[in-house]
C-alpha cells in the first residue's frame, strides 16, 4: 500500500471510530436499560454481583432465557454511561477485526470495510450497536460467538490448537456462553462446530480433540438452557394468544420481511458477489466460504422458530454474511482493476454509514 | 441454447406485468384512486426507454430493467406511486428524507459495484452513453437532496437512469459469461420472492 493511501486509511478509520463514539455518547440509557439497571426482584438499583445473580435467577424463570447476555448487560450498566460507550466503541472495532481474521483478509483496509458493512447494511444499527441493551445482546454476543467459531475454523484450515495450551479449561465456558447467547446464533454456532468436527473426523480422518468435543457439548448445553428456560414460556403465554394458522402466517410474514426488506441489501450483495466470483472471476468457493454461507443461512432460517423477527435481530446474520463477503472481496482484490472498483464501492458505503450516523447525531431518537 | 431459452424468457415478461397489474389493483382496493395503474404506466415508459437505450430492441434488457427496479427499490409500490403522483403521502422531514435517500443510494451502489466488478474481469468498457446516464442519475439524486419537495419525482428519475444502466450492464455481463439462465433465474427468483412479500404484507392478503 502506498504511503498516501495508508494515511487516508488511518484518517478514515479514526474519523469512523470518532463518529461512532460521538453517537454512542449522544444515545443514553433508555427503555429496557433502566429496567436492567435495577435488581429485577427488589426493583432497587444494582449494587453488586449478588443483585445480578438474583435478577438473572428471577429473569430465567419469569421472563426469558438469555441469562448470559443480560448478566453481561447488567455488569456494563453498573459501570455507567461513559464506560459503556467506550466498551461499545472498542467492540465495534474488535468485531470488524475478528471478521477480517475469520475471512482471512490480511489487508487493514478490510477491517474498515467490515466496520462500514456493519453500519451501512444494517437496517437497525441504532438498536443493535448503540442502544445498550441491544448492543450487549447482539454486538457483544457476536464477538464471543465469533471467537468460538474462529477456533473451529482454524481447525478446518489445518491450524489445530493442541489440548496443552489450556484451551480445555476455558473452552467449556466459551461454548456455554456461545450456545446461551441468542435464539438463532446459539444453535447455528453449535451446528457450525459440530459439522466442522464431523467433517474433519469422517472425511479427513482427523480425530476430534478434547476441546472440540467440549465446545460442542457446552454450546449444546447453552442452547438447551436458553431455549428451555421457563421464562420463555411464561412470556409467550402472555404475548402469543394466537391459533396455529395465525402463528404460521405471522412467522412466514416476518421471515419474508426480514429476507426481502431488512436484509435485502446484504442478500443482494452476497448473491451478486457470489455470481461475479464464480462466473466472471472463474474462482471456486473455499471451504471457509462454504462454511460461512451455510452458517449464515442456518442462523437466518433459525429465526423461523422465533415468534417475531425484529430488525435488530438481524445483526448476527449480517455479521456472518459480512465475513463471507469480505472473504470474496479479499480474493477478488488481488487484481488491480477490481481493487479500484472495491475502493470506489467501499468509499460510497463509508459515506452512507457516516451520513446515517451523523443524521442520528443531529436528530437523536430520544432526548433527555 | 439461446433459442431454447427464449420461450422461458417470454413467460417472465407478461408474468411480471401481470404481477404489477395485480399489485396496482390491490393498492387501488386498499387506498383508492388510480395510482397503482399510473405506476404500471410509468414502468411501461421505462420499458420503452430500455428498448431505445440498448439500440437492440431487446425485450430481455427491458424486463431486466424492470426486474432490477422491482427487486431493489424501497417500499414499492408506495414509492413508485408517490413518485407518479408527486407525493401525496404524508411528508417526512428533511433528515428522514436524507437517510432514506442515502439508503436508496446504497442499493444502487451495490448493483452498480457488482456489475462494474464483473466488468473489470470481463473487460466490458463503459461507453459515453453509460456515463451520461450515470451523471444524470447523480444529478437527479442531488436534486432530491436539495429540493425535498421534489423528492418522489427525482427519485423516480434517478431510479430510471440507474436501472437502465444496470439492465444494460447486466445484459452485457450475461452475454460475456454465457451463464444467462443462471443469472436471470437468481434475479427473477429474488424479484418474485419480493413480490410475494408485497402481496402478503402491503396488500394484506
Coordinates of C-alpha atoms in Angstrom, one line a residue:
Chain A
X1 CA 0.0 0.0 0.0
X2 CA 1.3 3.5 -0.9
X3 CA 2.2 5.9 1.9
X4 CA -0.5 8.4 0.9
X5 CA -3.2 5.7 0.8
X6 CA -2.1 4.4 4.2
X7 CA -2.6 7.9 5.6
X8 CA -6.0 8.2 4.1
X9 CA -7.0 4.8 5.5
X10 CA -5.7 5.7 9.0
X11 CA -7.5 9.1 8.9
X12 CA -10.8 7.5 7.6
X13 CA -10.6 4.8 10.4
X14 CA -10.0 7.4 13.1
X15 CA -12.9 9.5 11.8
X16 CA -15.2 6.5 11.6
X17 CA -14.5 5.4 15.2
X18 CA -14.8 9.0 16.4
X19 CA -18.3 9.3 14.8
X20 CA -19.2 6.0 16.4
X21 CA -18.1 7.3 19.8
X22 CA -19.9 10.6 19.5
X23 CA -23.1 8.8 18.5
X24 CA -22.6 6.4 21.5
X25 CA -22.4 9.5 23.7
X26 CA -25.5 11.0 22.2
X27 CA -27.5 7.8 22.8
X28 CA -28.0 7.4 26.5
X29 CA -29.5 4.6 28.6
X30 CA -33.2 4.2 27.6
X31 CA -36.2 1.8 27.8
X32 CA -35.0 -1.7 28.9
X33 CA -31.7 -0.3 30.1
X34 CA -33.5 1.3 33.0
X35 CA -35.2 -1.9 34.0
X36 CA -32.0 -3.9 33.8
X37 CA -30.2 -1.2 35.9
X38 CA -32.3 -2.4 38.9
X39 CA -32.4 -5.7 40.8
X40 CA -35.4 -7.3 39.0
X41 CA -36.7 -8.8 42.3
X42 CA -36.4 -5.8 44.7
X43 CA -36.6 -3.1 42.0
X44 CA -33.7 -1.2 43.7
X45 CA -30.6 0.0 41.8
X46 CA -28.0 -2.7 41.2
X47 CA -25.3 -2.7 44.0
X48 CA -23.2 -5.7 43.2
X49 CA -22.8 -9.2 41.7
X50 CA -25.3 -10.6 44.2
X51 CA -28.0 -8.3 42.7
X52 CA -27.2 -9.5 39.2
X53 CA -27.4 -13.2 40.3
X54 CA -30.8 -12.6 41.9
X55 CA -32.0 -10.7 38.9
X56 CA -31.0 -13.3 36.4
X57 CA -32.4 -16.1 38.6
X58 CA -35.7 -14.4 38.5
X59 CA -35.4 -13.5 34.8
X60 CA -34.7 -17.1 33.9
X61 CA -37.9 -18.3 35.5
X62 CA -40.1 -15.4 34.6
X63 CA -39.0 -13.5 31.5
X64 CA -36.5 -15.2 29.2
X65 CA -33.5 -17.4 28.7
X66 CA -30.8 -15.0 27.6
X67 CA -29.2 -15.1 31.1
X68 CA -25.6 -14.7 30.0
X69 CA -26.3 -11.7 27.7
X70 CA -28.4 -10.0 30.4
X71 CA -25.9 -10.7 33.1
X72 CA -23.2 -9.0 31.0
X73 CA -25.6 -6.2 30.2
X74 CA -26.2 -5.6 33.9
X75 CA -22.5 -5.6 34.6
X76 CA -21.9 -3.0 31.9
X77 CA -24.9 -0.9 33.0
X78 CA -23.4 -0.8 36.5
X79 CA -20.2 0.8 35.1
X80 CA -22.1 3.9 33.9
X81 CA -22.8 5.5 30.5
X82 CA -19.2 6.7 29.7
X83 CA -17.6 3.3 30.3
X84 CA -20.4 1.6 28.4
X85 CA -19.9 3.9 25.5
X86 CA -16.2 3.2 25.5
X87 CA -16.8 -0.5 25.6
X88 CA -19.3 -0.3 22.7
X89 CA -16.9 1.7 20.6
X90 CA -14.0 -0.7 21.3
X91 CA -16.2 -3.7 20.5
X92 CA -17.2 -2.1 17.2
X93 CA -13.5 -2.1 16.3
X94 CA -13.0 -5.6 17.7
X95 CA -15.8 -7.2 15.8
X96 CA -14.5 -5.7 12.5
X97 CA -11.1 -7.1 13.3
X98 CA -12.4 -10.6 14.1
X99 CA -14.5 -10.6 10.9
X100 CA -11.3 -10.0 8.9
X101 CA -9.5 -12.7 10.8
X102 CA -12.3 -15.1 10.0
X103 CA -12.4 -14.0 6.4
X104 CA -8.6 -14.3 6.2
X105 CA -8.4 -10.8 4.8
X106 CA -4.9 -9.6 5.6
X107 CA -5.1 -6.0 4.4
X108 CA -6.0 -3.4 7.0
X109 CA -8.5 -1.7 4.6
X110 CA -10.8 -4.7 5.0
X111 CA -11.1 -4.1 8.8
X112 CA -12.6 -0.6 8.0
X113 CA -14.7 -2.1 5.2
X114 CA -16.1 -4.7 7.6
X115 CA -17.0 -1.9 10.1
X116 CA -18.6 0.0 7.3
X117 CA -20.7 -3.0 6.2
X118 CA -22.0 -3.5 9.8
X119 CA -23.4 0.1 9.8
X120 CA -24.3 0.7 6.2
X121 CA -26.0 -2.6 5.5
X122 CA -27.6 -2.8 9.0
X123 CA -31.3 -1.9 9.0
X124 CA -31.3 -1.2 12.7
X125 CA -27.8 -0.2 13.7
X126 CA -29.1 2.1 16.4
X127 CA -30.9 -0.8 18.2
X128 CA -28.1 -3.4 17.9
X129 CA -24.9 -1.4 18.2
X130 CA -25.8 1.8 20.1
X131 CA -28.7 1.2 22.4
X132 CA -27.1 -0.5 25.4
X133 CA -29.5 -3.5 25.8
X134 CA -29.3 -4.2 22.1
X135 CA -25.5 -3.7 21.9
X136 CA -24.8 -6.3 24.6
X137 CA -27.4 -8.8 23.1
X138 CA -26.1 -8.5 19.6
X139 CA -22.7 -6.7 19.2
X140 CA -21.0 -8.2 22.3
X141 CA -22.6 -11.6 21.9
X142 CA -21.4 -11.9 18.3
X143 CA -17.9 -11.1 19.4
X144 CA -17.6 -14.1 21.7
X145 CA -19.6 -16.3 19.2
X146 CA -17.1 -15.4 16.5
X147 CA -14.2 -16.2 18.9
X148 CA -15.8 -19.7 19.3
X149 CA -16.3 -20.1 15.5
X150 CA -12.7 -18.9 14.9
X151 CA -11.2 -21.9 16.8
X152 CA -13.2 -24.4 14.8
X153 CA -12.4 -22.6 11.5
X154 CA -8.7 -22.8 12.4
X155 CA -9.1 -26.5 12.9
X156 CA -10.8 -26.7 9.5
X157 CA -7.9 -24.9 7.9
X158 CA -5.3 -27.2 9.5
X159 CA -4.2 -24.9 12.3
X160 CA -5.3 -27.3 15.1
X161 CA -4.8 -25.9 18.6
X162 CA -3.3 -28.6 21.0
X163 CA -5.0 -29.5 24.2
X164 CA -1.9 -28.5 26.1
X165 CA -2.5 -24.7 25.6
X166 CA -5.1 -24.5 28.3
X167 CA -8.0 -24.4 25.9
X168 CA -9.6 -27.4 27.6
X169 CA -10.1 -25.2 30.7
X170 CA -11.8 -22.2 29.1
X171 CA -13.5 -23.8 26.1
X172 CA -16.5 -25.1 28.1
X173 CA -17.1 -21.5 29.3
X174 CA -16.8 -20.0 25.8
X175 CA -19.0 -22.8 24.4
X176 CA -21.6 -22.3 27.1
X177 CA -21.7 -18.5 26.5
X178 CA -22.0 -19.1 22.8
X179 CA -24.9 -21.5 23.0
X180 CA -26.6 -19.4 25.6
X181 CA -26.4 -16.1 23.6
X182 CA -29.2 -15.6 21.1
X183 CA -32.0 -17.9 19.9
X184 CA -30.7 -18.2 16.4
X185 CA -27.0 -17.7 16.7
X186 CA -26.5 -20.2 19.6
X187 CA -28.0 -23.2 17.8
X188 CA -26.4 -22.2 14.5
X189 CA -23.0 -22.0 16.2
X190 CA -23.5 -25.4 17.7
X191 CA -24.3 -26.8 14.3
X192 CA -21.3 -25.0 12.8
X193 CA -18.9 -26.5 15.3
X194 CA -20.5 -30.0 15.0
X195 CA -20.4 -30.0 11.2
X196 CA -16.7 -29.0 11.1
X197 CA -15.8 -31.6 13.7
X198 CA -17.7 -34.4 11.9
X199 CA -16.2 -33.3 8.6
X200 CA -12.7 -33.4 9.9
X201 CA -13.3 -36.8 11.6
X202 CA -15.1 -38.6 8.7
X203 CA -13.6 -37.1 5.6
X204 CA -10.1 -36.0 6.7
X205 CA -9.7 -38.8 9.3
X206 CA -8.6 -36.3 12.0
X207 CA -9.7 -37.4 15.4
X208 CA -11.6 -34.7 17.3
X209 CA -9.6 -33.1 20.1
X210 CA -10.9 -32.8 23.7
X211 CA -11.6 -29.0 23.3
X212 CA -13.6 -29.6 20.1
X213 CA -15.9 -32.0 21.9
X214 CA -16.1 -29.8 25.0
X215 CA -17.1 -26.8 22.8
X216 CA -19.8 -28.8 21.1
X217 CA -21.3 -30.2 24.3
X218 CA -21.0 -26.9 26.1
X219 CA -22.7 -24.9 23.3
X220 CA -25.4 -27.6 23.1
X221 CA -26.0 -27.2 26.9
X222 CA -26.1 -23.5 26.5
X223 CA -28.7 -23.7 23.7
X224 CA -30.9 -26.0 25.8
X225 CA -30.6 -23.8 28.9
X226 CA -31.7 -20.8 26.8
X227 CA -34.5 -22.4 24.8
X228 CA -35.9 -24.4 27.6
X229 CA -35.9 -21.5 30.1
X230 CA -39.3 -21.5 31.9
X231 CA -39.4 -17.7 31.5
X232 CA -39.7 -18.1 27.7
X233 CA -43.0 -20.0 28.2
X234 CA -44.3 -17.6 30.8
X235 CA -43.8 -14.7 28.5
X236 CA -45.1 -16.4 25.3
X237 CA -48.3 -17.3 27.2
X238 CA -48.7 -13.6 27.9
X239 CA -48.0 -12.4 24.3
X240 CA -48.8 -15.1 21.8
X241 CA -52.5 -15.9 22.2
X242 CA -53.0 -17.0 18.5
X243 CA -54.1 -20.1 16.6
X244 CA -51.7 -22.3 14.8
X245 CA -52.7 -21.0 11.4
X246 CA -52.2 -17.4 12.6
X247 CA -48.9 -18.3 14.1
X248 CA -47.6 -19.8 10.9
X249 CA -48.9 -16.8 8.9
X250 CA -47.1 -14.4 11.2
X251 CA -43.9 -16.4 11.1
X252 CA -43.9 -16.6 7.3
X253 CA -44.6 -12.8 7.1
X254 CA -41.8 -12.0 9.5
X255 CA -39.3 -14.2 7.6
X256 CA -40.3 -12.6 4.3
X257 CA -40.0 -9.1 5.7
X258 CA -36.6 -9.9 7.2
X259 CA -35.4 -11.5 3.9
X260 CA -36.8 -9.0 1.5
X261 CA -36.6 -5.8 3.5
X262 CA -34.2 -5.8 6.5
X263 CA -31.6 -8.0 4.9
X264 CA -32.3 -7.1 1.2
X265 CA -29.0 -5.1 0.6
X266 CA -27.0 -7.9 2.3
X267 CA -28.5 -10.7 0.3
X268 CA -28.3 -8.8 -3.0
X269 CA -24.7 -8.0 -2.3
X270 CA -23.9 -11.6 -1.2
X271 CA -25.7 -13.3 -4.1
X272 CA -24.2 -10.8 -6.6
X273 CA -20.7 -11.2 -5.3
X274 CA -21.0 -15.0 -5.5
X275 CA -22.1 -14.8 -9.1
X276 CA -19.3 -12.4 -10.0
X277 CA -16.8 -14.6 -8.1
X278 CA -17.9 -17.9 -9.7
X279 CA -18.7 -16.8 -13.3
X280 CA -16.7 -13.7 -14.0
X281 CA -13.6 -14.5 -12.0
X282 CA -13.9 -18.2 -12.5
X283 CA -12.9 -19.0 -8.9
X284 CA -14.2 -21.7 -6.7
X285 CA -15.6 -21.2 -3.2
X286 CA -13.2 -22.3 -0.4
X287 CA -14.3 -24.5 2.5
X288 CA -14.3 -21.5 4.8
X289 CA -16.6 -19.6 2.4
X290 CA -19.0 -22.5 2.1
X291 CA -19.0 -23.0 5.9
X292 CA -19.9 -19.3 6.5
X293 CA -22.5 -19.3 3.8
X294 CA -24.2 -22.3 5.4
X295 CA -23.7 -20.8 8.9
X296 CA -25.5 -17.6 7.7
X297 CA -28.4 -19.4 6.1
X298 CA -28.9 -21.6 9.2
X299 CA -28.7 -18.6 11.5
X300 CA -31.3 -16.7 9.4
X301 CA -33.5 -19.8 8.9
X302 CA -33.4 -20.4 12.7
X303 CA -35.4 -17.3 13.2
X304 CA -38.4 -19.0 11.7
X305 CA -38.8 -20.7 15.0
X306 CA -39.0 -17.4 16.8
X307 CA -42.4 -15.7 17.3
X308 CA -41.0 -12.4 16.0
X309 CA -38.1 -11.3 13.8
X310 CA -37.4 -7.7 14.7
X311 CA -35.0 -5.7 12.5
X312 CA -32.4 -5.5 15.4
X313 CA -32.2 -9.4 15.5
X314 CA -30.5 -9.5 12.0
X315 CA -27.2 -8.4 13.4
X316 CA -25.7 -11.9 13.8
X317 CA -26.8 -12.9 10.3
X318 CA -25.4 -9.7 8.9
X319 CA -22.1 -10.3 10.7
X320 CA -21.8 -13.8 9.3
X321 CA -22.6 -12.6 5.7
X322 CA -20.0 -9.8 6.2
X323 CA -17.4 -12.5 6.9
X324 CA -18.4 -14.3 3.7
X325 CA -18.5 -11.1 1.6
X326 CA -15.2 -9.8 2.9
X327 CA -13.6 -13.1 2.1
X328 CA -14.9 -12.9 -1.5
X329 CA -13.8 -9.3 -1.9
X330 CA -10.3 -10.1 -0.5
X331 CA -9.9 -12.8 -3.1
X332 CA -11.0 -10.6 -5.9
X333 CA -8.9 -7.6 -4.7
X334 CA -5.8 -9.4 -5.8
X335 CA -6.4 -8.0 -9.2
X336 CA -5.6 -4.3 -9.7
X337 CA -8.7 -3.3 -11.7
X338 CA -11.0 -5.0 -9.1
X339 CA -9.3 -3.1 -6.3
X340 CA -10.3 0.2 -7.9
X341 CA -14.0 -0.8 -8.0
X342 CA -13.9 -2.2 -4.5
X343 CA -12.2 1.0 -3.2
X344 CA -14.9 3.2 -5.0
X345 CA -17.7 1.0 -3.7
X346 CA -16.2 1.0 -0.2
X347 CA -15.9 4.8 -0.3
X348 CA -19.6 5.2 -1.2
X349 CA -20.6 2.8 1.6
X350 CA -18.3 4.7 4.0
X351 CA -20.2 7.9 3.2
X352 CA -23.5 6.1 3.6
X353 CA -22.5 4.8 7.0
X354 CA -21.1 8.2 8.2
X355 CA -24.2 10.1 6.8
X356 CA -26.5 7.7 8.7
X357 CA -24.7 8.1 11.9
X358 CA -24.4 11.9 11.6
X359 CA -28.2 12.1 10.9
X360 CA -28.8 10.3 14.2
X361 CA -26.3 12.6 16.0
X362 CA -28.2 15.7 14.7
X363 CA -31.6 14.3 15.5
X364 CA -31.3 11.5 18.1
X365 CA -34.2 9.2 18.5
X366 CA -34.5 10.1 22.2
X367 CA -33.8 13.4 24.0
X368 CA -33.2 13.8 27.7
Chain B
X1 CA -29.1 -22.6 -26.4
X2 CA -30.5 -19.1 -26.7
X3 CA -33.3 -20.2 -29.0
X4 CA -34.3 -22.9 -26.5
X5 CA -34.4 -20.4 -23.6
X6 CA -36.5 -17.7 -25.4
X7 CA -39.9 -19.2 -24.5
X8 CA -38.9 -19.2 -20.9
X9 CA -37.9 -15.6 -21.1
X10 CA -41.1 -14.8 -22.8
X11 CA -43.1 -16.1 -19.8
X12 CA -41.2 -13.8 -17.5
X13 CA -42.2 -10.6 -19.1
X14 CA -46.0 -11.0 -19.2
X15 CA -45.9 -12.5 -15.7
X16 CA -44.0 -9.5 -14.4
X17 CA -46.5 -7.1 -16.0
X18 CA -49.4 -9.2 -14.6
X19 CA -48.0 -9.1 -11.1
X20 CA -47.6 -5.4 -11.3
X21 CA -51.2 -5.1 -12.5
X22 CA -52.3 -7.2 -9.6
X23 CA -50.3 -5.0 -7.2
X24 CA -51.8 -1.9 -8.7
X25 CA -55.3 -3.3 -8.3
X26 CA -54.6 -4.3 -4.7
X27 CA -53.3 -0.9 -4.0
X28 CA -56.4 0.7 -5.5
X29 CA -58.6 -1.5 -3.4
X30 CA -56.7 -0.5 -0.2
X31 CA -56.2 3.2 -0.9
X32 CA -58.5 4.1 -3.8
X33 CA -57.5 6.1 -6.9
X34 CA -55.7 5.1 -10.0
X35 CA -52.2 5.3 -8.5
X36 CA -51.4 1.7 -8.9
X37 CA -52.2 1.8 -12.6
X38 CA -50.2 5.0 -13.0
X39 CA -47.2 3.2 -11.6
X40 CA -47.7 0.5 -14.2
X41 CA -47.9 3.1 -16.9
X42 CA -44.7 4.7 -15.8
X43 CA -42.9 1.4 -15.7
X44 CA -44.0 0.7 -19.3
X45 CA -42.5 4.1 -20.3
X46 CA -39.2 3.0 -18.7
X47 CA -39.6 -0.3 -20.6
X48 CA -39.8 1.6 -23.9
X49 CA -36.8 3.7 -22.8
X50 CA -34.9 0.4 -22.2
X51 CA -35.7 -0.7 -25.8
X52 CA -34.3 2.6 -27.1
X53 CA -31.4 2.7 -24.8
X54 CA -30.0 -0.7 -25.8
X55 CA -30.5 0.0 -29.5
X56 CA -31.2 -3.7 -29.9
X57 CA -35.0 -3.6 -29.4
X58 CA -34.2 -6.2 -26.9
X59 CA -37.1 -7.3 -24.7
X60 CA -34.8 -9.1 -22.3
X61 CA -33.0 -5.9 -21.4
X62 CA -36.3 -4.1 -21.0
X63 CA -37.7 -6.5 -18.5
X64 CA -34.4 -7.0 -16.7
X65 CA -34.6 -3.3 -16.1
X66 CA -38.0 -3.7 -14.6
X67 CA -36.8 -6.7 -12.6
X68 CA -34.0 -4.6 -11.1
X69 CA -36.3 -1.9 -10.3
X70 CA -38.8 -4.1 -8.6
X71 CA -36.1 -6.2 -6.8
X72 CA -34.1 -3.3 -5.4
X73 CA -36.3 -0.3 -4.9
X74 CA -37.6 0.6 -1.4
X75 CA -41.2 0.4 -0.2
X76 CA -42.6 -0.5 -3.6
X77 CA -45.3 0.2 -4.7
X78 CA -45.7 3.2 -2.3
X79 CA -42.6 4.9 -3.5
X80 CA -43.5 4.4 -7.2
X81 CA -47.0 5.5 -6.7
X82 CA -45.9 8.6 -4.9
X83 CA -43.4 9.4 -7.5
X84 CA -46.1 9.2 -10.1
X85 CA -48.5 11.5 -8.2
X86 CA -45.9 13.9 -7.0
X87 CA -46.0 12.7 -3.4
X88 CA -49.4 12.6 -1.7
X89 CA -48.5 10.5 1.3
X90 CA -47.6 12.5 4.5
X91 CA -44.3 14.3 4.1
X92 CA -41.3 13.2 6.0
X93 CA -38.8 15.6 7.5
X94 CA -35.6 16.5 5.7
X95 CA -33.3 14.4 7.8
X96 CA -35.5 11.3 7.3
X97 CA -35.5 12.1 3.6
X98 CA -31.8 12.3 3.6
X99 CA -31.4 9.0 5.5
X100 CA -33.9 7.2 3.2
X101 CA -32.2 8.7 0.1
X102 CA -28.8 7.6 1.3
X103 CA -30.2 4.1 1.9
X104 CA -31.7 4.1 -1.6
X105 CA -28.3 5.2 -3.0
X106 CA -26.8 2.2 -1.1
X107 CA -28.9 -0.2 -3.2
X108 CA -27.9 1.4 -6.5
X109 CA -24.3 1.5 -5.4
X110 CA -24.4 -2.3 -4.7
X111 CA -26.0 -3.1 -8.1
X112 CA -23.5 -0.9 -10.0
X113 CA -20.5 -2.0 -8.0
X114 CA -21.3 -5.7 -8.7
X115 CA -21.7 -5.0 -12.4
X116 CA -18.5 -3.0 -12.6
X117 CA -16.7 -5.6 -10.6
X118 CA -17.8 -8.2 -13.2
X119 CA -17.0 -5.8 -16.0
X120 CA -13.3 -5.3 -14.9
X121 CA -12.7 -9.1 -15.3
X122 CA -14.8 -9.5 -18.5
X123 CA -13.3 -6.3 -20.0
X124 CA -16.6 -4.6 -20.5
X125 CA -15.9 -0.9 -21.4
X126 CA -18.2 1.8 -20.2
X127 CA -19.3 3.9 -23.2
X128 CA -20.2 7.6 -23.2
X129 CA -24.0 6.9 -23.1
X130 CA -23.5 4.9 -19.9
X131 CA -21.6 7.8 -18.4
X132 CA -24.4 10.2 -19.4
X133 CA -27.0 8.0 -17.6
X134 CA -24.7 7.8 -14.6
X135 CA -24.3 11.5 -14.4
X136 CA -28.0 12.1 -15.0
X137 CA -28.8 9.7 -12.2
X138 CA -26.4 11.6 -9.9
X139 CA -28.0 14.9 -10.8
X140 CA -31.5 13.7 -10.0
X141 CA -30.3 12.2 -6.7
X142 CA -28.6 15.5 -5.7
X143 CA -31.7 17.4 -6.8
X144 CA -33.7 15.2 -4.4
X145 CA -31.4 16.2 -1.6
X146 CA -31.5 19.9 -2.4
X147 CA -35.2 20.1 -3.1
X148 CA -37.1 17.7 -0.8
X149 CA -40.4 18.9 -2.2
X150 CA -39.5 17.2 -5.5
X151 CA -38.2 14.1 -3.7
X152 CA -40.5 11.5 -5.2
X153 CA -40.2 12.8 -8.8
X154 CA -36.4 13.0 -8.6
X155 CA -36.2 9.5 -7.0
X156 CA -38.3 8.1 -9.9
X157 CA -36.0 9.7 -12.5
X158 CA -32.9 8.6 -10.5
X159 CA -34.2 5.1 -10.4
X160 CA -35.0 5.2 -14.2
X161 CA -31.4 6.2 -15.0
X162 CA -29.7 3.7 -12.8
X163 CA -31.9 0.7 -13.6
X164 CA -31.5 1.3 -17.3
X165 CA -27.7 1.3 -16.7
X166 CA -27.9 -1.8 -14.5
X167 CA -30.0 -3.7 -17.1
X168 CA -27.7 -2.8 -19.9
X169 CA -24.6 -3.9 -17.9
X170 CA -26.4 -7.0 -16.7
X171 CA -27.2 -8.0 -20.3
X172 CA -23.6 -7.4 -21.4
X173 CA -22.3 -9.5 -18.4
X174 CA -24.7 -12.3 -19.3
X175 CA -23.6 -12.2 -23.0
X176 CA -19.9 -12.4 -21.9
X177 CA -20.2 -15.2 -19.3
X178 CA -22.7 -17.4 -21.2
X179 CA -24.5 -18.3 -17.9
X180 CA -27.5 -16.2 -18.8
X181 CA -30.2 -18.5 -17.4
X182 CA -28.4 -18.9 -14.0
X183 CA -28.0 -15.2 -13.5
X184 CA -31.6 -14.4 -14.6
X185 CA -33.2 -17.2 -12.5
X186 CA -31.5 -15.7 -9.5
X187 CA -32.6 -12.1 -10.4
X188 CA -36.1 -13.1 -11.1
X189 CA -36.3 -15.6 -8.3
X190 CA -35.4 -12.8 -5.9
X191 CA -37.8 -10.5 -7.6
X192 CA -40.8 -12.9 -7.2
X193 CA -40.0 -13.6 -3.5
X194 CA -40.1 -9.8 -3.0
X195 CA -43.4 -9.5 -4.9
X196 CA -44.8 -12.3 -2.7
X197 CA -43.7 -10.4 0.3
X198 CA -45.5 -7.3 -1.1
X199 CA -48.7 -9.2 -1.8
X200 CA -48.7 -10.6 1.8
X201 CA -47.6 -7.5 3.7
X202 CA -48.6 -4.4 1.8
X203 CA -51.8 -5.6 0.2
X204 CA -52.8 -7.6 3.3
X205 CA -53.6 -10.9 1.6

